[in-house]
Short mmCIF file of C-alpha atoms in Angstrom, two decimals:
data_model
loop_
_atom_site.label_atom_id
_atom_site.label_comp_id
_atom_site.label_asym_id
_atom_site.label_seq_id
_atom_site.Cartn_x
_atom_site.Cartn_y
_atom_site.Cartn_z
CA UNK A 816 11.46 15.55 -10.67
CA UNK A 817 13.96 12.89 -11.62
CA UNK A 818 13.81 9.16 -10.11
CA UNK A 819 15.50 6.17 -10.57
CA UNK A 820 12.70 3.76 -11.51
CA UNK A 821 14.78 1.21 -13.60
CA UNK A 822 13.43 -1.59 -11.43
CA UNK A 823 10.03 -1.23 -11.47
CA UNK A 824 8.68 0.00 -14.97
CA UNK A 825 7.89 -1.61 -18.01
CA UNK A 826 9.36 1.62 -19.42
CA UNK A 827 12.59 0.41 -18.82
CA UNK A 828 12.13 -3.56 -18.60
CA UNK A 829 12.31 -3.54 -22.85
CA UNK A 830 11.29 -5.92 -25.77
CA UNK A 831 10.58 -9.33 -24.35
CA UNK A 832 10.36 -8.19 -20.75
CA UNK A 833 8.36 -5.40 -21.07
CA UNK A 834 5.89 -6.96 -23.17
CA UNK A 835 5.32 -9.60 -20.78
CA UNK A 836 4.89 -7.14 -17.97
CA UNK A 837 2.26 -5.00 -20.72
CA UNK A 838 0.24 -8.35 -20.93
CA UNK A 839 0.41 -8.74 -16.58
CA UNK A 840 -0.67 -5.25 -15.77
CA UNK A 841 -3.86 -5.71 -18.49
CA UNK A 842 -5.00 -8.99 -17.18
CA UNK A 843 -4.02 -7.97 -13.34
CA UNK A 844 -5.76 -4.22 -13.40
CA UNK A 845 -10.00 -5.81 -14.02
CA UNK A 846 -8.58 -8.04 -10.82
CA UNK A 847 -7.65 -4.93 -8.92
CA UNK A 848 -10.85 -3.15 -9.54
CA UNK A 849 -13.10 -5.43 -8.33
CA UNK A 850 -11.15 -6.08 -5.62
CA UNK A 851 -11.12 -2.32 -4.28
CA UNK A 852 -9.73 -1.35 -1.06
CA UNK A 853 -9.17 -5.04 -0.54
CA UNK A 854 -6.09 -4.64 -3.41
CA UNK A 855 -4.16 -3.74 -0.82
CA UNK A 856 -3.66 -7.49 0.69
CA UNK A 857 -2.90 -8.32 -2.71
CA UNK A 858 -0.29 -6.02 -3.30
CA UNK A 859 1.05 -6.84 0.42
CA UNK A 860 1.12 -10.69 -1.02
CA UNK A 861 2.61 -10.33 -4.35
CA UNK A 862 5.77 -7.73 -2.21
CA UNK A 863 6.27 -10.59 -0.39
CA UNK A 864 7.05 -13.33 -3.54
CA UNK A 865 9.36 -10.40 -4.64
CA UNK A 866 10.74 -10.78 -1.68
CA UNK A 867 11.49 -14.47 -2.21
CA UNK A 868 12.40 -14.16 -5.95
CA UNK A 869 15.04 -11.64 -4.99
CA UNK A 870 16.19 -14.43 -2.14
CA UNK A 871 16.69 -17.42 -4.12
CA UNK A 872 18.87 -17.37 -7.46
CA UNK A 873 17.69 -21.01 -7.81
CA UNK A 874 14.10 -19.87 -8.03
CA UNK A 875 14.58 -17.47 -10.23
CA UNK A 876 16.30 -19.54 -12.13
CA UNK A 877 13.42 -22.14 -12.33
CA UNK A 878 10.83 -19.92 -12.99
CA UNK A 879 11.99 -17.96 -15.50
CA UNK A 880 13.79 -20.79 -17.69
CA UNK A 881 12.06 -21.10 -20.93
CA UNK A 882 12.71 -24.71 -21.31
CA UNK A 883 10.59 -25.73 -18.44
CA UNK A 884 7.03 -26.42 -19.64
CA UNK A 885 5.10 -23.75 -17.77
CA UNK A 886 2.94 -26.14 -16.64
CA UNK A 887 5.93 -27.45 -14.18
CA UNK A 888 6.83 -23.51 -13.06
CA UNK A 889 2.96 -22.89 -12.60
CA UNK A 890 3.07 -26.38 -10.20
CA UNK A 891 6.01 -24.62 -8.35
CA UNK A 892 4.24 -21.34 -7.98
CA UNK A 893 1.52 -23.74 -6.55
CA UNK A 894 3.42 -25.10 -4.10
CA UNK A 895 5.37 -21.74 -2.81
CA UNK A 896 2.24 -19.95 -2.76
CA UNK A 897 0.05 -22.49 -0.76
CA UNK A 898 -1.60 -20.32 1.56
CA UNK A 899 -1.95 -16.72 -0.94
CA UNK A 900 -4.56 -15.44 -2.49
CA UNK A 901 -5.94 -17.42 -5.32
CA UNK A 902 -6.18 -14.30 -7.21
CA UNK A 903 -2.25 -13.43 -6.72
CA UNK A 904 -1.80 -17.23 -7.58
CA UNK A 905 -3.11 -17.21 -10.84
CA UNK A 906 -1.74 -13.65 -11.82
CA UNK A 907 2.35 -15.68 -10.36
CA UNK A 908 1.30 -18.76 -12.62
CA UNK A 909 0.65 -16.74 -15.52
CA UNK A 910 3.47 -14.42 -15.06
CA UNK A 911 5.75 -17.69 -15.07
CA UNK A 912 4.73 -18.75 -18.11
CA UNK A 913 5.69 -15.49 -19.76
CA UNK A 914 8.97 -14.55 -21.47
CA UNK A 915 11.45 -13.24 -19.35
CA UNK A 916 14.62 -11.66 -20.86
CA UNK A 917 16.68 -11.19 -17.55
CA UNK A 918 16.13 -13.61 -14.80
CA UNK A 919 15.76 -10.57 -12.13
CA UNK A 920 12.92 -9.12 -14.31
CA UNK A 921 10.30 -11.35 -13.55
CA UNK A 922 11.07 -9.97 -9.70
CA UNK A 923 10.74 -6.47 -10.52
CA UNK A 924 7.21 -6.99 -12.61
CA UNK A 925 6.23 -8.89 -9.46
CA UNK A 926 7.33 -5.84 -7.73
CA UNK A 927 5.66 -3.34 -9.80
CA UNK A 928 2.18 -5.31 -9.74
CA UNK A 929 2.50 -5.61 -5.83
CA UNK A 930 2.91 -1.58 -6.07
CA UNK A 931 0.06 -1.39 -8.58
CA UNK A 932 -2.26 -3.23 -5.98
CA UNK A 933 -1.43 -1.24 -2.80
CA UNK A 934 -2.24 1.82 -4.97
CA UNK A 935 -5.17 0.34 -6.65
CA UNK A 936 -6.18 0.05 -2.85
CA UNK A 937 -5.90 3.97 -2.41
CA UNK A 938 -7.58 4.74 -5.80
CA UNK A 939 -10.82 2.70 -4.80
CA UNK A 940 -10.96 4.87 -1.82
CA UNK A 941 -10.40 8.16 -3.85
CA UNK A 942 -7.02 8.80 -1.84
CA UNK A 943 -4.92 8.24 -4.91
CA UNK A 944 -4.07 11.67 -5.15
CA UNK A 945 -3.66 11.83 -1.05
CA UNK A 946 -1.10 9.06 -1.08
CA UNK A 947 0.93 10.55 -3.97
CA UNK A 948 0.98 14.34 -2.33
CA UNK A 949 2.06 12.41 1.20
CA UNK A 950 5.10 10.59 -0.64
CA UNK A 951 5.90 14.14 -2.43
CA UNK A 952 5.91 15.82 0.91
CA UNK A 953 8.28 13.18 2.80
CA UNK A 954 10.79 13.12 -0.01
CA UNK A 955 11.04 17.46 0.79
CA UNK A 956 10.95 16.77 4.49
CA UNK A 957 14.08 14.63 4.03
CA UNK A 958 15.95 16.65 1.44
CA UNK A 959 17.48 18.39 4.64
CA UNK A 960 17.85 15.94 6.47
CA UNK A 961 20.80 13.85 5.74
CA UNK A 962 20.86 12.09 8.61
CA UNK A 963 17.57 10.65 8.74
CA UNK A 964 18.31 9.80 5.24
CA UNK A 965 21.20 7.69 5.74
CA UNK A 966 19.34 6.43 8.96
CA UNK A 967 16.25 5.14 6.54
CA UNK A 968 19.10 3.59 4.33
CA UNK A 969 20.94 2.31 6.07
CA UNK A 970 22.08 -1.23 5.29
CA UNK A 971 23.47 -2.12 8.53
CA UNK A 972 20.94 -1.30 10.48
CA UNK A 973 18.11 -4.13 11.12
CA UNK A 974 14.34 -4.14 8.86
CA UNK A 975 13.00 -3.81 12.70
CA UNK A 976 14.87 -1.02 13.34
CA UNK A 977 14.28 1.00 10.08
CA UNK A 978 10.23 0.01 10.31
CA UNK A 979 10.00 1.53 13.60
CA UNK A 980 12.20 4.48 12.41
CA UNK A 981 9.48 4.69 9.53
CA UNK A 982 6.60 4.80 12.05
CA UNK A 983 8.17 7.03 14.35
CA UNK A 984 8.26 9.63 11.72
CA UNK A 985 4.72 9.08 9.84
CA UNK A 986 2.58 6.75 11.73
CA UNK A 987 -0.60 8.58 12.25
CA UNK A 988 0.14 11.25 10.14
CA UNK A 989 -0.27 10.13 6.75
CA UNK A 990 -2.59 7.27 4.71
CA UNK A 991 -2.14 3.69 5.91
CA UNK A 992 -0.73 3.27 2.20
CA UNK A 993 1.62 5.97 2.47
CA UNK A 994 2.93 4.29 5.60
CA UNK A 995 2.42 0.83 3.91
CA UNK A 996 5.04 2.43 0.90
CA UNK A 997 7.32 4.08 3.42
CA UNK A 998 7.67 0.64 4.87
CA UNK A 999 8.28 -1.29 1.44
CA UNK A 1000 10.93 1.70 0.70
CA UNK A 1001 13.01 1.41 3.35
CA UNK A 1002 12.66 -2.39 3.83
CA UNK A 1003 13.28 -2.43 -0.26
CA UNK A 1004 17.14 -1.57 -0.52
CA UNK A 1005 18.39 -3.79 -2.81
CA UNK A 1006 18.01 -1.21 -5.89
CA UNK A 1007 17.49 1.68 -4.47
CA UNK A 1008 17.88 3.89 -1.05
CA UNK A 1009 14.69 5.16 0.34
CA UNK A 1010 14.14 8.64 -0.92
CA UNK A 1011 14.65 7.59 -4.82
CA UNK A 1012 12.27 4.23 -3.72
CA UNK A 1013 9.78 7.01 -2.70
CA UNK A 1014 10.03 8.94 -5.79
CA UNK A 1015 9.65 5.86 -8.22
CA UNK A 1016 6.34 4.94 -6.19
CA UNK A 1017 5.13 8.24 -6.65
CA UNK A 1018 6.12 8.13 -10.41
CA UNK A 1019 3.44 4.61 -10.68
CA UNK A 1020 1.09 6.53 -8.16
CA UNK A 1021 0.98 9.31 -11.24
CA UNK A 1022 0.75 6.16 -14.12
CA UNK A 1023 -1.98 4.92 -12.52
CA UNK A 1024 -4.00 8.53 -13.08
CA UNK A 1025 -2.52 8.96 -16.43
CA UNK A 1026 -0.54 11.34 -15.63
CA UNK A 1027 2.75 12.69 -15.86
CA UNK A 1028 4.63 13.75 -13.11
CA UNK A 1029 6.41 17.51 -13.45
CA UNK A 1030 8.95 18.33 -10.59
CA UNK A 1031 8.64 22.37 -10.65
CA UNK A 1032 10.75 24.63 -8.69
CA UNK A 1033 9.96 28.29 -8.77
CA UNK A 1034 11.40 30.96 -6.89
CA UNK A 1035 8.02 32.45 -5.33
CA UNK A 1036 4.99 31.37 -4.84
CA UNK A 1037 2.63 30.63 -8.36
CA UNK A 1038 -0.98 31.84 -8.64
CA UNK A 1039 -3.82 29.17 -9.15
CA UNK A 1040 -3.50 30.70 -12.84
CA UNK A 1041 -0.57 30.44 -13.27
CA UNK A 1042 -0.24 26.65 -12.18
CA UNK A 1043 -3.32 26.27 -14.30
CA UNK A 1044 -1.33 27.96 -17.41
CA UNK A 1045 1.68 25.92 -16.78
CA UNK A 1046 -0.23 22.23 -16.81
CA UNK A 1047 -1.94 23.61 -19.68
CA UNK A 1048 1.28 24.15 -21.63
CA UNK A 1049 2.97 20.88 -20.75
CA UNK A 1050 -0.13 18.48 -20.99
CA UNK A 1051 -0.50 20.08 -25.08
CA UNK A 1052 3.32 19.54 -25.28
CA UNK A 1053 3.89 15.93 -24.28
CA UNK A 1054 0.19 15.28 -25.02
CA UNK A 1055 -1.07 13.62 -21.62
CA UNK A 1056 -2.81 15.16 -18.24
CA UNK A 1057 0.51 16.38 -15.97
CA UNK A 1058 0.58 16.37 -12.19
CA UNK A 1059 2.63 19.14 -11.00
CA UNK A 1060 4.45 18.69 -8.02
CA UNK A 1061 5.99 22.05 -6.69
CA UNK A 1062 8.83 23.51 -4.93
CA UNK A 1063 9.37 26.99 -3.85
CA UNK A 1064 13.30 27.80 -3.62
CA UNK A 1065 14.36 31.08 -4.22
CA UNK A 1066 17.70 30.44 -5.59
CA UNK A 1067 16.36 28.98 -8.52
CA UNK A 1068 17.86 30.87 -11.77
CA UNK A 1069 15.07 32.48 -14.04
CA UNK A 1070 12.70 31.98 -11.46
CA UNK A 1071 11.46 28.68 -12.64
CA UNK A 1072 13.21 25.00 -13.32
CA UNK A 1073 10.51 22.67 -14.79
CA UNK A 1074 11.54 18.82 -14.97
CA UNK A 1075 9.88 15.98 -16.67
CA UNK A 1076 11.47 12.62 -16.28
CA UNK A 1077 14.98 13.17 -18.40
CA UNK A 1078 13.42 17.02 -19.76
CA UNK A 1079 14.45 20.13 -18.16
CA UNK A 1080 12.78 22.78 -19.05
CA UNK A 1081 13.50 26.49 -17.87
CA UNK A 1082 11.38 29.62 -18.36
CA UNK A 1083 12.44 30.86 -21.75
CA UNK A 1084 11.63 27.04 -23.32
CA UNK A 1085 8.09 27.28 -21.36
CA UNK A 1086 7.67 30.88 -23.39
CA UNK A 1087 8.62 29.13 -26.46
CA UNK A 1088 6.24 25.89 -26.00
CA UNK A 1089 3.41 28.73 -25.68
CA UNK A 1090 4.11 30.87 -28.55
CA UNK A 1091 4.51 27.57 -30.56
CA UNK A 1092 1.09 26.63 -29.66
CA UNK A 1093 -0.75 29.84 -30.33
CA UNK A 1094 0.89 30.21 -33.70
CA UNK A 1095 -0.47 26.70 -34.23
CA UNK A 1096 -4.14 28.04 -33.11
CA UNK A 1097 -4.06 31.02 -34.54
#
């Protein structure tokens, strides 16, 4: 399954940038733990001053200029952030007086932390894996439906108007953070429209279990074995747990299309990966 997560990963946010947001996520993840299902609010808070750092050039500008003492950018974050959390405080005034190579990257770490704390929120309630199946499952509703699509994009129509479209569709029927995400995704166009938003939350949904994600499409049905065999093969070839996330379409050419992040992988290389391994073993 591909997605288009160069906003919101420290994968992609390199060298100084993604070191910076490295150092965030360690001291920010102890915060969401003990904060539990109450991460949520934090996460709520934090897409909020991404909202306003993606607003204001001049406070971007200000906060992420090295030459300010960081004392003076931690005083701003004081002031702008008044009535937050202290805990989302003190992760914004030590974000600010990080190194920022871009000035839009401190806005997307503040936007992957605020995704990490919704999440966080599910994961304390053991509906981690819930919330990532639910995203999953809308993105293949919509693949059909191209006009509901462009209706969830769309930039002229009004936040209102694209929230209630949102709740229309899922409200009641999935997780209050799958509903929370849908929201963020289709209020959160400035990067990205709402079904590749959805994927790239469901990509940090998977981080957060250690796990990669594997878009499979087969062209019947697999056995519980055969699922089993599969993980098996691609968590001892990239060397980490693997969530598979599948797809039955019949028109699929050798009967199965494997894809993790940029790898595609068809039948005949899955063979190979397993022979490899058991002349390894043997």
């Amino acid at each position: 399954m591909t997605t288009d997560a160069t906003s919101t990963t420290n994968a992609v946010m390199r060298g100084e940038s993604g070191a910076s947001l490295a150092s965030a996520q360690e001291r920010f993840e102890p915060v969401l733990v003990a904060a539990g299902a109450d991460a949520k609010l934090l996460g709520e808070q934090l897409f909020a001053l991404s909202d306003a750092l993606d607003g204001s050039g001049g406070l971007r500008r200000t906060l992420t200029d090295p030459s300010l003492p960081a004392e003076a950018k931690a005083a701003v974050v004081r002031q702008l952030l008044g009535a937050f959390d202290d805990r989302v405080r003190d992760l914004a005034e030590s974000l600010v007086a990080l190194r920022w190579a871009q000035e839009p990257d401190l806005g997307h770490a503040v936007e992957h932390l605020a995704l990490e704390g919704v999440l966080a929120s599910a994961q304390a309630r053991e509906a981690l894996v819930t919330v990532e199946d639910e995203l999953f499952r809308i993105t293949r509703l919509l693949s059909g439906q191209r006009e509901l699509r462009t209706a969830l994009s769309d930039p002229q129509a009004t936040v209102d108007n694209r929230i209630a479209l949102v709740d229309r569709l899922f409200e009641g029927k999935v997780d209050d953070v799958t509903l929370l995400l849908a929201h963020r995704a289709t209020t959160n166009l400035r990067h990205r429209r709402f079904v590749p938003n959805l994927l790239a939350y469901s990509d940090i949904a998977a981080e957060r279990r250690r796990r990669l994600v594997a878009g499979v499409t087969s062209a019947v049905d697999l056995t519980p074995v055969q699922l089993d065999r599969l993980a098996g093969i691609l968590e001892r070839a990239y060397g980490r747990p693997v969530q598979l996330n599948v797809t039955v379409d019949s028109a699929v050419l050798g009967g199965l299309r494997v894809q993790v992040g940029a790898d595609v992988i068809d039948s005949t290389m899955l063979s190979r990966l397993a022979d490899a391994r058991r002349r390894l073993v043997s």
